[in-house]
Coordinates of C-alpha atoms in Angstrom, one line a residue:
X1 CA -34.6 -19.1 -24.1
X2 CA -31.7 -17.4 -25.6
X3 CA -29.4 -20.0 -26.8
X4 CA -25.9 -19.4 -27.4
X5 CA -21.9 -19.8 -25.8
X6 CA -20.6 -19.3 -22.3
X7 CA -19.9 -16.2 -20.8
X8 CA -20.3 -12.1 -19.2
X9 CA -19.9 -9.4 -17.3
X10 CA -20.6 -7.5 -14.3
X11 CA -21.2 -3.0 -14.5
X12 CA -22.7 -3.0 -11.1
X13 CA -19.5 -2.5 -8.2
X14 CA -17.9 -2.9 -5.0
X15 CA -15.4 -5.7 -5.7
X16 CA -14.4 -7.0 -2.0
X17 CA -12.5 -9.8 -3.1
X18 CA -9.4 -10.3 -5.0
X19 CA -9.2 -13.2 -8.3
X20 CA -5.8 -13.6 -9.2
X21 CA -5.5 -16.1 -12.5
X22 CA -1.8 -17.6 -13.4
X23 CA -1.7 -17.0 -17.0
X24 CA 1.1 -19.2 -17.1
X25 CA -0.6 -22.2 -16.3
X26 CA -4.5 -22.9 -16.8
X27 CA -5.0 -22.3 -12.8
X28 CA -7.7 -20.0 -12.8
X29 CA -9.2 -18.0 -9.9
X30 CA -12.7 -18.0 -8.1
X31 CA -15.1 -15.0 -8.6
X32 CA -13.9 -12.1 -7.1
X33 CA -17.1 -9.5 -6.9
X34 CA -18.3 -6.4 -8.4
X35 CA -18.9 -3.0 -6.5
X36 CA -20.4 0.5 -6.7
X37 CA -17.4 2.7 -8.7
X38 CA -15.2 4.3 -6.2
X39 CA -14.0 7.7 -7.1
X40 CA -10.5 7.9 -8.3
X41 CA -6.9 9.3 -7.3
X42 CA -4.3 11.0 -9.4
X43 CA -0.5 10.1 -7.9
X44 CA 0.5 13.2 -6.5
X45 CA 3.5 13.9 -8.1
X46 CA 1.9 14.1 -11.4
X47 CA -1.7 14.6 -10.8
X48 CA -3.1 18.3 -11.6
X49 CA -3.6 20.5 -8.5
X50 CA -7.3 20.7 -9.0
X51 CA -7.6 16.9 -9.9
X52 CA -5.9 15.7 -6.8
X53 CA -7.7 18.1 -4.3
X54 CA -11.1 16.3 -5.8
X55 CA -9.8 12.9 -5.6
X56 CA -11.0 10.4 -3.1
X57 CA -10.3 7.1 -1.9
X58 CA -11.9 4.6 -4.1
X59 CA -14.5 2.5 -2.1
X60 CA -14.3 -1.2 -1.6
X61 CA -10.2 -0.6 -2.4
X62 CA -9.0 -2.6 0.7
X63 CA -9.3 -6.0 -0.6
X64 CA -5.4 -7.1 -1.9
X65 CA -4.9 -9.2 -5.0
X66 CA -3.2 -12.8 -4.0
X67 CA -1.2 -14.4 -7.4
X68 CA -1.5 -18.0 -7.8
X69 CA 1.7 -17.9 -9.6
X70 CA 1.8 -21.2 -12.4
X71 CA 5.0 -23.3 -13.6
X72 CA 4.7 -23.4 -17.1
X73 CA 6.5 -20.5 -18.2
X74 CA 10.2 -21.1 -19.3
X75 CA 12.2 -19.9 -16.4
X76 CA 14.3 -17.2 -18.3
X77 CA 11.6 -16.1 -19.8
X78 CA 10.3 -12.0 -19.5
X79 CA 8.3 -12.0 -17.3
X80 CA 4.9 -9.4 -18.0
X81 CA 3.1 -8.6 -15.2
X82 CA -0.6 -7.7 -16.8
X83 CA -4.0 -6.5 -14.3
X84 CA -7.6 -6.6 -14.9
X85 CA -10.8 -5.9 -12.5
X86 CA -12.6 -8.6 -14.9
X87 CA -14.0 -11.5 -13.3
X88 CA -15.0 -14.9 -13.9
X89 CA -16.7 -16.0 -16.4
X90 CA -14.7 -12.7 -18.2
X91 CA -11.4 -13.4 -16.9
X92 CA -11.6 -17.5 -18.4
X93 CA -11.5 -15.5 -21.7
X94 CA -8.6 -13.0 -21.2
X95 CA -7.0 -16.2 -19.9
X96 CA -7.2 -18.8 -22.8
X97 CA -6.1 -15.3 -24.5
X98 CA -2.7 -15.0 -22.2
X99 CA -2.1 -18.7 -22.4
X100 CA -2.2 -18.6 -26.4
X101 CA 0.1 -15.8 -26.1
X102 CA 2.0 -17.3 -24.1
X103 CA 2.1 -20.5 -25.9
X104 CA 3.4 -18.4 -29.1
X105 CA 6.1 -16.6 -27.5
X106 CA 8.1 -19.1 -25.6
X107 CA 10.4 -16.5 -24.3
X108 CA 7.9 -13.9 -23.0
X109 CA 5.6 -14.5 -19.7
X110 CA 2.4 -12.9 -19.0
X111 CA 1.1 -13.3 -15.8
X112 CA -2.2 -11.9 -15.5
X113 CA -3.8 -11.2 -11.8
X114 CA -7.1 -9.8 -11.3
X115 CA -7.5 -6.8 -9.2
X116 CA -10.4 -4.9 -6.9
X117 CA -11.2 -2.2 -9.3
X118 CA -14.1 -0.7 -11.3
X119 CA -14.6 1.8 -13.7
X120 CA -12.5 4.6 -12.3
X121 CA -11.4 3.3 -9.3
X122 CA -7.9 2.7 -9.9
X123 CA -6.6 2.7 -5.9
X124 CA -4.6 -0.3 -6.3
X125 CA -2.7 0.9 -9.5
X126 CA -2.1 3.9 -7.7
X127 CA -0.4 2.4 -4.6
X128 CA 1.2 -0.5 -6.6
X129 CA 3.5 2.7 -8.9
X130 CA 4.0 4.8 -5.8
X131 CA 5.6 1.5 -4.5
X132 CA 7.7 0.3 -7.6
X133 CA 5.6 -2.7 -8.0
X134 CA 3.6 -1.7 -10.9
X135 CA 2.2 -4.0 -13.6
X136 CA 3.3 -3.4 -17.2
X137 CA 0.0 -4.1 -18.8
X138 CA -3.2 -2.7 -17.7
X139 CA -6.8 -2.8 -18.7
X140 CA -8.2 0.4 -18.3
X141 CA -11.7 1.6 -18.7
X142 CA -11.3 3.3 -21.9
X143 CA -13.2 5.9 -21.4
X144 CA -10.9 7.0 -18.4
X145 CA -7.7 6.7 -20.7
X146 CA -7.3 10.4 -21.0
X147 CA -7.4 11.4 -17.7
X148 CA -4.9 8.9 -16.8
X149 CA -2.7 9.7 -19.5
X150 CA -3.1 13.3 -18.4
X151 CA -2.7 12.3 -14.7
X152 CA 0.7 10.9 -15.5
X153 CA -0.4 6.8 -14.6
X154 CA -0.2 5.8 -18.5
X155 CA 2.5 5.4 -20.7
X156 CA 2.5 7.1 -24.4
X157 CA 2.5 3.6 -26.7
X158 CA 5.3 3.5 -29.4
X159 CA 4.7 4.5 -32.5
X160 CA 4.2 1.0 -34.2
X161 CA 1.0 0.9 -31.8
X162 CA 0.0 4.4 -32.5
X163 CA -0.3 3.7 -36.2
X164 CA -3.3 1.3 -35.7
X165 CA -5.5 3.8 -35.5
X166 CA -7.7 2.6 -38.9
X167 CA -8.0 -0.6 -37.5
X168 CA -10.1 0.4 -35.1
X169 CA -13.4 1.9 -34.3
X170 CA -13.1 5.7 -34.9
X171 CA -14.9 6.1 -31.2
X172 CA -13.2 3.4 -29.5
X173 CA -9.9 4.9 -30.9
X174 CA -10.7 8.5 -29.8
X175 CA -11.0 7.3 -26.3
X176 CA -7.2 6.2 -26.3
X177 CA -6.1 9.6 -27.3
X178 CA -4.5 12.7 -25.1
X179 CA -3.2 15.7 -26.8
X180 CA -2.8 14.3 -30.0
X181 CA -0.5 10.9 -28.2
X182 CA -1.8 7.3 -27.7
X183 CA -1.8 5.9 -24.8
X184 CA -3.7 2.9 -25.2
X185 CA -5.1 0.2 -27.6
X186 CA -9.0 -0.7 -27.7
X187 CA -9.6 -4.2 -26.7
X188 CA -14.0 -4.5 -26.6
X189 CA -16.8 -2.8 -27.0
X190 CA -20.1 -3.5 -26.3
X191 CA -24.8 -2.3 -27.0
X192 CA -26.7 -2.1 -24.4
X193 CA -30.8 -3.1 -24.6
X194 CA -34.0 -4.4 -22.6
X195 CA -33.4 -7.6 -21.0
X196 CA -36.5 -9.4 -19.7
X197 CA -37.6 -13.0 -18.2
X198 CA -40.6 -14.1 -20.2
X199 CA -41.6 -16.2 -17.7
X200 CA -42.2 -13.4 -14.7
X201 CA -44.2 -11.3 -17.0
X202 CA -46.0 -14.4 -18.0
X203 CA -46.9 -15.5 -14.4
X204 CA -47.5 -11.5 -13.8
X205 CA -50.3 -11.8 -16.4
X206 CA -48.7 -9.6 -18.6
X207 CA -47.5 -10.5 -22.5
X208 CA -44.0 -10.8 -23.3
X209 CA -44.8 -10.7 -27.1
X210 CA -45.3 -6.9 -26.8
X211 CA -41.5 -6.6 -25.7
X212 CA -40.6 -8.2 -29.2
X213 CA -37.7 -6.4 -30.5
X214 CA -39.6 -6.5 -34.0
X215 CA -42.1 -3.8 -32.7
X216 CA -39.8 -1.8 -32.5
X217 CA -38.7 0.3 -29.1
X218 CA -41.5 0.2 -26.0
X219 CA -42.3 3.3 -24.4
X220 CA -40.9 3.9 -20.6
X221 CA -44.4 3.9 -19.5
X222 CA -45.5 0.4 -21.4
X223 CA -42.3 -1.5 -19.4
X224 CA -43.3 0.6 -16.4
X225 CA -46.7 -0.8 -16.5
X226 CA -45.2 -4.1 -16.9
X227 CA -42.8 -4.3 -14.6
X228 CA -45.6 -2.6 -11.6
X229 CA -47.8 -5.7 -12.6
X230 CA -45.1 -8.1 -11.4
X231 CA -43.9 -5.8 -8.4
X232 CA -44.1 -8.0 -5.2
X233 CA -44.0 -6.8 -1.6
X234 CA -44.0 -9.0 1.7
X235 CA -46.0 -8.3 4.5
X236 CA -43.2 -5.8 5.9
X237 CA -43.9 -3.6 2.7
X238 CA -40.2 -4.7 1.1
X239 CA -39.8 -5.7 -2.3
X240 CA -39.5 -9.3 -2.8
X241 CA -39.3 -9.7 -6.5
X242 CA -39.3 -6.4 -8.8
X243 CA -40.3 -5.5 -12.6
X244 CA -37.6 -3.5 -13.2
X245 CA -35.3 -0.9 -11.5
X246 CA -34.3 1.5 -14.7
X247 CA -31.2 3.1 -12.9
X248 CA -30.0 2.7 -8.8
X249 CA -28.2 2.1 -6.6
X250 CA -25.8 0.2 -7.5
X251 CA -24.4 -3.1 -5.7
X252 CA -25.3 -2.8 -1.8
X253 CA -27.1 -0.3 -1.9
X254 CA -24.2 1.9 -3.8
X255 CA -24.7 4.9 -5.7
X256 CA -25.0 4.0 -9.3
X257 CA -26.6 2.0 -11.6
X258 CA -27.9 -1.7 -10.6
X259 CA -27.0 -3.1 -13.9
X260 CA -26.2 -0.8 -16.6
X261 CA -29.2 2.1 -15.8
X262 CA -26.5 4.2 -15.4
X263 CA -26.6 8.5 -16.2
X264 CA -25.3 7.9 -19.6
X265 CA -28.1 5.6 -20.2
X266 CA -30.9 7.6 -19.3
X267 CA -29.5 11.1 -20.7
X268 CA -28.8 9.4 -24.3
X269 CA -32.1 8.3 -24.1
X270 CA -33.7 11.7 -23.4
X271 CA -31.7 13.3 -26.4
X272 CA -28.6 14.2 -23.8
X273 CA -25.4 15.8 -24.7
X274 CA -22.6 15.4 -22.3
X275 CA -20.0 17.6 -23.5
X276 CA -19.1 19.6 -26.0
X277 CA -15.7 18.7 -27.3
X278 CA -15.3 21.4 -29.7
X279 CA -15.4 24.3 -26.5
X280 CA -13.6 21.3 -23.9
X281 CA -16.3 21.8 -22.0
X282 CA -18.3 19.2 -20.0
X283 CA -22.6 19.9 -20.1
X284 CA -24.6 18.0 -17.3
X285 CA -27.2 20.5 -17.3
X286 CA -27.7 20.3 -20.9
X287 CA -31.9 19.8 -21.2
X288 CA -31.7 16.1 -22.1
X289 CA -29.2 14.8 -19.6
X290 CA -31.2 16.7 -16.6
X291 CA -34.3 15.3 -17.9
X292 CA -33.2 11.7 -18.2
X293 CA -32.4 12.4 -14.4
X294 CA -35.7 13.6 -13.4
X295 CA -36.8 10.2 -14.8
X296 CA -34.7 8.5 -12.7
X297 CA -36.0 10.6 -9.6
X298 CA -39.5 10.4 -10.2
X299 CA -39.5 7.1 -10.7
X300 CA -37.5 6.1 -7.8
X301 CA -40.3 8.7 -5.9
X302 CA -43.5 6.6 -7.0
X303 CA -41.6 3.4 -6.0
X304 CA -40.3 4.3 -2.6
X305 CA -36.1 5.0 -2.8
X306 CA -35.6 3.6 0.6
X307 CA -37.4 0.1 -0.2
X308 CA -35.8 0.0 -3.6
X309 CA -32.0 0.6 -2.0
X310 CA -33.2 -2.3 0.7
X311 CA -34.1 -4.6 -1.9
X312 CA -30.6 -4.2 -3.9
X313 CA -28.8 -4.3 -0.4
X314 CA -30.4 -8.1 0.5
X315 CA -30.2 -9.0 -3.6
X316 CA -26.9 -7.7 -4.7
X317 CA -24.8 -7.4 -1.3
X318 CA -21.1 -7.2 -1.8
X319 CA -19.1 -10.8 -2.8
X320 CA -22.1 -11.9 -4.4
X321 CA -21.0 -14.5 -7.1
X322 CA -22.1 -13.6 -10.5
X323 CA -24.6 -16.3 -10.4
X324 CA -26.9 -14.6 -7.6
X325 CA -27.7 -12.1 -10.0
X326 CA -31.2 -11.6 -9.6
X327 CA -32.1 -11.2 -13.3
X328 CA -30.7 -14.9 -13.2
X329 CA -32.3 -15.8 -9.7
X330 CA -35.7 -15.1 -10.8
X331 CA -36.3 -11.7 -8.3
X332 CA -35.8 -9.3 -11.0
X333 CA -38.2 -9.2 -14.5
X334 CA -36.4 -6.8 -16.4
X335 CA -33.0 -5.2 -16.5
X336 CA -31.1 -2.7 -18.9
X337 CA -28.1 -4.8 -19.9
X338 CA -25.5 -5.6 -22.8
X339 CA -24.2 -8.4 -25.1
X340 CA -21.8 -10.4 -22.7
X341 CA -25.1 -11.5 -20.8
X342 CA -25.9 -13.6 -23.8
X343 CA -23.0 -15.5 -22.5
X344 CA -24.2 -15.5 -18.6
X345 CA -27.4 -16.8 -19.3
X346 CA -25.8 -19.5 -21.2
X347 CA -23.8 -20.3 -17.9
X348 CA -25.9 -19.3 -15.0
X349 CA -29.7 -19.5 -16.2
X350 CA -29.6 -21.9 -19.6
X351 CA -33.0 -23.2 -18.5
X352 CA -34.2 -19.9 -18.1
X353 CA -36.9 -18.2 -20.9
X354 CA -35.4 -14.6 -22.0
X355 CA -35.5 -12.1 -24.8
X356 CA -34.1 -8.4 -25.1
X357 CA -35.5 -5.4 -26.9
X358 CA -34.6 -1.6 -27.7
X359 CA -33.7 0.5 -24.7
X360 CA -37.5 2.0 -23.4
X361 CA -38.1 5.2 -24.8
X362 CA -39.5 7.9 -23.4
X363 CA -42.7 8.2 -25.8
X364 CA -43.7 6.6 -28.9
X365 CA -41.7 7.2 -31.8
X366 CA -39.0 8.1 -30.2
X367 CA -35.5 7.0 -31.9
X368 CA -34.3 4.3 -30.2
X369 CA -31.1 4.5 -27.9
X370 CA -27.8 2.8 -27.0
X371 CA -24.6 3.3 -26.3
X372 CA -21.2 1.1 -26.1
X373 CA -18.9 1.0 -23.9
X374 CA -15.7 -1.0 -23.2
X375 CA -11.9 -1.3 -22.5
X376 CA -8.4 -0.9 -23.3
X377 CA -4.6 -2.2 -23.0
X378 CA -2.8 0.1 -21.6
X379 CA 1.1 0.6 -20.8
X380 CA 2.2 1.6 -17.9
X381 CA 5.3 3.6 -17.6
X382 CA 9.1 3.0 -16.7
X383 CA 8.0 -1.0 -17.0
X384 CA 11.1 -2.8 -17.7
X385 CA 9.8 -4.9 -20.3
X386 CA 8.4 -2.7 -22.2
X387 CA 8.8 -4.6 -25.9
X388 CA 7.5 -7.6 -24.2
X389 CA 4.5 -5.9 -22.9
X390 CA 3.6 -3.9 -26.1
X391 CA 3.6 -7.1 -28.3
X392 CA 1.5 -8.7 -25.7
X393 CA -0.7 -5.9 -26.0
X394 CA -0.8 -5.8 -29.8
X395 CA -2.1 -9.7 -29.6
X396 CA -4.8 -9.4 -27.2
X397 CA -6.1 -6.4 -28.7
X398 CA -5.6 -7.9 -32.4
X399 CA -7.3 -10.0 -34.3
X400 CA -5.7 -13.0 -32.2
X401 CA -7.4 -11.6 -28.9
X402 CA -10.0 -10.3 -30.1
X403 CA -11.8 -13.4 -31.8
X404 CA -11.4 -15.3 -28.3
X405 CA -13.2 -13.0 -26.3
X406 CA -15.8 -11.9 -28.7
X407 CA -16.9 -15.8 -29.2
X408 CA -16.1 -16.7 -24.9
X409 CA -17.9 -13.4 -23.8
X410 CA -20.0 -12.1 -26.4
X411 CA -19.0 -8.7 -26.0
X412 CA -18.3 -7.1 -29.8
X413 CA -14.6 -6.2 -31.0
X414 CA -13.2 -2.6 -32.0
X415 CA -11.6 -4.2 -34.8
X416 CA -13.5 -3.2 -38.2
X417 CA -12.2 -6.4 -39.6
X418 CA -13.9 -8.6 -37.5
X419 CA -17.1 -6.7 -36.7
X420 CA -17.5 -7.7 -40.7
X421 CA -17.0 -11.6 -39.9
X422 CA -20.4 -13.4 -39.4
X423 CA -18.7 -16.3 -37.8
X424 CA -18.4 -14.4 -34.6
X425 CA -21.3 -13.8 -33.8
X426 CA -24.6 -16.4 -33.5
X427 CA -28.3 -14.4 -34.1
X428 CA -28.9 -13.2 -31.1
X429 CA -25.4 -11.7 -31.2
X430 CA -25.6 -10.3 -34.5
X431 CA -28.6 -8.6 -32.9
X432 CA -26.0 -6.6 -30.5
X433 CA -23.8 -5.9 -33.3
X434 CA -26.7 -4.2 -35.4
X435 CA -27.3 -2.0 -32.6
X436 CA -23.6 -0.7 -33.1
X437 CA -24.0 1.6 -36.0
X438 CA -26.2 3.5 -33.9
X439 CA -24.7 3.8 -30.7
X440 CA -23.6 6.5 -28.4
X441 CA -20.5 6.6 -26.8
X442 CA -18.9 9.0 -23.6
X443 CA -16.9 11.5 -24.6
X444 CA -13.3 11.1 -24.2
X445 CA -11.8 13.6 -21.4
X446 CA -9.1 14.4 -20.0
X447 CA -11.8 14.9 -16.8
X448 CA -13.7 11.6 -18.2
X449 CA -13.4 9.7 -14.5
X450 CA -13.8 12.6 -12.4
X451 CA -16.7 13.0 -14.8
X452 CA -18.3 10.0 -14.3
X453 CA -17.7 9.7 -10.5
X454 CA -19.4 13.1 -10.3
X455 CA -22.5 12.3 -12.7
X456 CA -22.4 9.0 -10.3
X457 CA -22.7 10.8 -6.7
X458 CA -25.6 13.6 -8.6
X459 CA -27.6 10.1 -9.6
X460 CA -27.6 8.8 -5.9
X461 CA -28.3 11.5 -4.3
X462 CA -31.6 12.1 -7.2
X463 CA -32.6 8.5 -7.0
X464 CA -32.9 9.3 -3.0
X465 CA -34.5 12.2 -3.7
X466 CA -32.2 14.5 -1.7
X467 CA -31.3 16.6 -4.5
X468 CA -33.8 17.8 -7.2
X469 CA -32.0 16.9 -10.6
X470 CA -30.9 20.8 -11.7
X471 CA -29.1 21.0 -8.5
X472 CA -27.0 18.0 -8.1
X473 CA -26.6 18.5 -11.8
X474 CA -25.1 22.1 -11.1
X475 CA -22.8 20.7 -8.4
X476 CA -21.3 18.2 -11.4
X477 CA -20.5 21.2 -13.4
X478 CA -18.9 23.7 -10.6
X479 CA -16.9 20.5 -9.6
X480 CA -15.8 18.7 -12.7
X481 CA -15.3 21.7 -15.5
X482 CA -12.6 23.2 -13.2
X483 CA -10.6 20.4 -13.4
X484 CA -10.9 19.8 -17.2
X485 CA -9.5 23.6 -17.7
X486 CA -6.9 22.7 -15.2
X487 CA -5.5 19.7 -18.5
X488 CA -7.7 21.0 -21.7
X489 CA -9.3 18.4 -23.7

């Protein structure tokens, strides 16, 4: 087994539940769970024409947050309201963070409540501006930051956070920017690999030693191979326990990716470029990116897409707890994943044998592939406590901040500082943060969510084979390039 500390996250979405955590005190909140991304909506006093005629309502949106409000906050103190779709085991760390802040700075009072959201879907947000009862802090998706700024939903940071920026990442700091402005700080980021149970391939008569990360990247076909051998159906023909799923859907039975097989994945793996910044242009039918799609449909072909979206539906349903994961349940051999679930197997499998390994490539000799994500702190306007919510912002996405989570959740910092401090990170860790240097990341767009939402709807509709690959890819463009002129880059 992999050992190390305590902690993860969820990519896979439809959250139907709402987590609220009292920062203030050490109440935490129950898991809340994750859900297939919901496409988002611009308020329409401020939202581009063509961005809010493409807008739709974020699925999975209706669940409401419920604060557990705490007592230990000084009564007169400011009182910063701060939102995050994190859940447990994530949200413990962002708490511990908020309660050291907190502790600090008597005379400030971050309550942090944890909202239905996913990567784009930002429903909640939406209706809590419209109705004058915003938060002041929010963690955004950063790739998203862009369009949000653009969209009118962010505030531009003062400039004692804007001049930062060589602090940072270069990527992670590019995806905070719009026209030239900041409007966020980088908090995480993130590598994604091969996970695999050792034991599953074992009993499948398969060896996991060929999976060693030392040999360097397996080809797609070698996993494939693997994962077929421990494919097992009942008597009905349904899955019961599967290799591996490389992409979708996502949780019940959502569009997307189960884990983190999502589009990006498979067209950085095929060589894919999603955009070309220099023109402001977005590219889904670039050769790569259509390619790592037609992997994803003929693969889904040769193992039956509606058996597939029936095994995630009974595996991953909606309010599944993080521990049902089948990865951790012992229904699932391999899974493309990240970092932070060094911390979930610690929590919900420690008994369990695993390992992780490059990204599958798709033939030998192929450079191998990653890419990092992650999120950001993020101001939202006309707050009313503005100085208090920008140094609470400066804190958790400092070194302060920073060091907590990347020790509770294993997920890497943006800070260059610490991504140079070996005390961070145990070996398995370390082998994430190698992986780094690497790494691909999404380009930062003022159309970033409508992007992804787009690229999320073409992979459904390929993985069900509906739509052949060059076509629901051509449907992203018409739809999503529009709306990027509409802004500019």
């Amino acid at each position: 087994m992999i050992s190390v500390p305590k902690r993860s996250r969820w990519s896979v979405f439809v959250v139907s539940m709402a987590v609220v955590i009292a920062a203030c005190s050490s109440t935490t909140g129950s898991p809340s769970t994750s859900s297939a991304p919901g496409a988002s909506t611009p308020p329409a006093s401020t939202a581009p024409a063509s961005a809010a005629a493409s807008a739709s309502t974020a699925a999975g949106a209706s669940a409401e947050p419920t604060p557990i409000t705490g007592a230990a906050c000084k009564s007169d103190a400011a009182v910063v309201k701060f939102w995050t779709s994190h859940r447990p085991p994530d949200s413990d760390a962002l708490a511990h963070i908020v309660e050291a802040f907190n502790t600090a700075n008597p005379d400030i009072c971050v309550k942090m409540t944890i909202v239905p959201g996913a990567e784009t879907d930002v429903a909640k947000l939406l209706t809590s501006i419209r109705g004058g009862v915003a938060p002041d802090v929010y963690m955004a998706d950063r790739f998203t930051v862009p369009q949000r700024a653009a969209e009118g939903v962010l505030a531009e940071l003062p400039a004692s956070a804007a001049s930062l920026s060589s602090q940072y990442l270069p990527f992670a700091w590019a995806e905070t920017q719009f026209q030239g402005k900041t409007y966020a700080l980088p908090f995480d980021t993130d590598a994604r690999a091969l996970w695999y149970n050792k034991d599953l391939i074992t009993a499948a008569g398969q060896d996991p030693a060929q999976l060693d990360m030392a040999k360097g990247a397996p080809t797609i076909a070698a996993v494939t191979k693997i994962a077929d051998a421990v494919n097992k159906k009942d008597a009905s023909g349904n899955y019961d326990i599967m290799g591996w799923m490389p992409g979708g859907p996502g949780g019940g039975g959502n569009p997307g990716a189960f884990d983190q097989g999502w589009h990006y994945t498979w067209g950085f793996d095929y060589g894919g470029k999603f955009a070309d910044l220099a023109a402001c242009k977005v590219t889904p039918t670039d050769a790569g990116v259509v390619a790592g799609y037609q992997f994803m449909y003929d693969w889904a072909k040769a193992h039956d897409p509606q058996a597939v979206s029936r095994w995630v539906t009974t595996n991953l349903p909606p309010n599944a707890p993080a521990a049902q994961n089948p990865f951790w349940t012992g229904k699932l051999a391999m899974t493309i994943s990240g970092d932070w679930r060094i911390a979930e197997q610690a929590k919900y499998a420690p008994n369990g044998h695993y390992g992780f390994t490059y990204i599958p490539v798709p033939k030998a000799g192929d450079p191998t592939s990653t890419w990092a994500g992650g999120w950001s702190m993020a101001l939202i306007p006309n707050s009313k406590v503005a100085d208090q919510a920008v140094k609470f912002m400066t804190f958790i996405a400092g070194p302060d901040g920073q060091k907590v989570y990347t020790k509770e959740s294993t997920h890497l910092p943006t800070l260059n500082a610490l991504l140079q401090d070996p005390s961070l990170y145990d070996p398995a860790h370390k082998q994430f943060l190698d992986l780094l240097p690497t790494a691909k990341s999404r380009p930062p767009l003022a159309a970033g969510a409508a992007y992804w939402d787009a690229l999320t709807s073409a992979q459904g509709s390929v993985e069900l084979n509906t739509k052949t690959p060059a076509d629901a890819l051509k449907e992203v463009q018409d739809a999503v390039q529009p709306q990027l002129d509409a802004v500019g880059c």
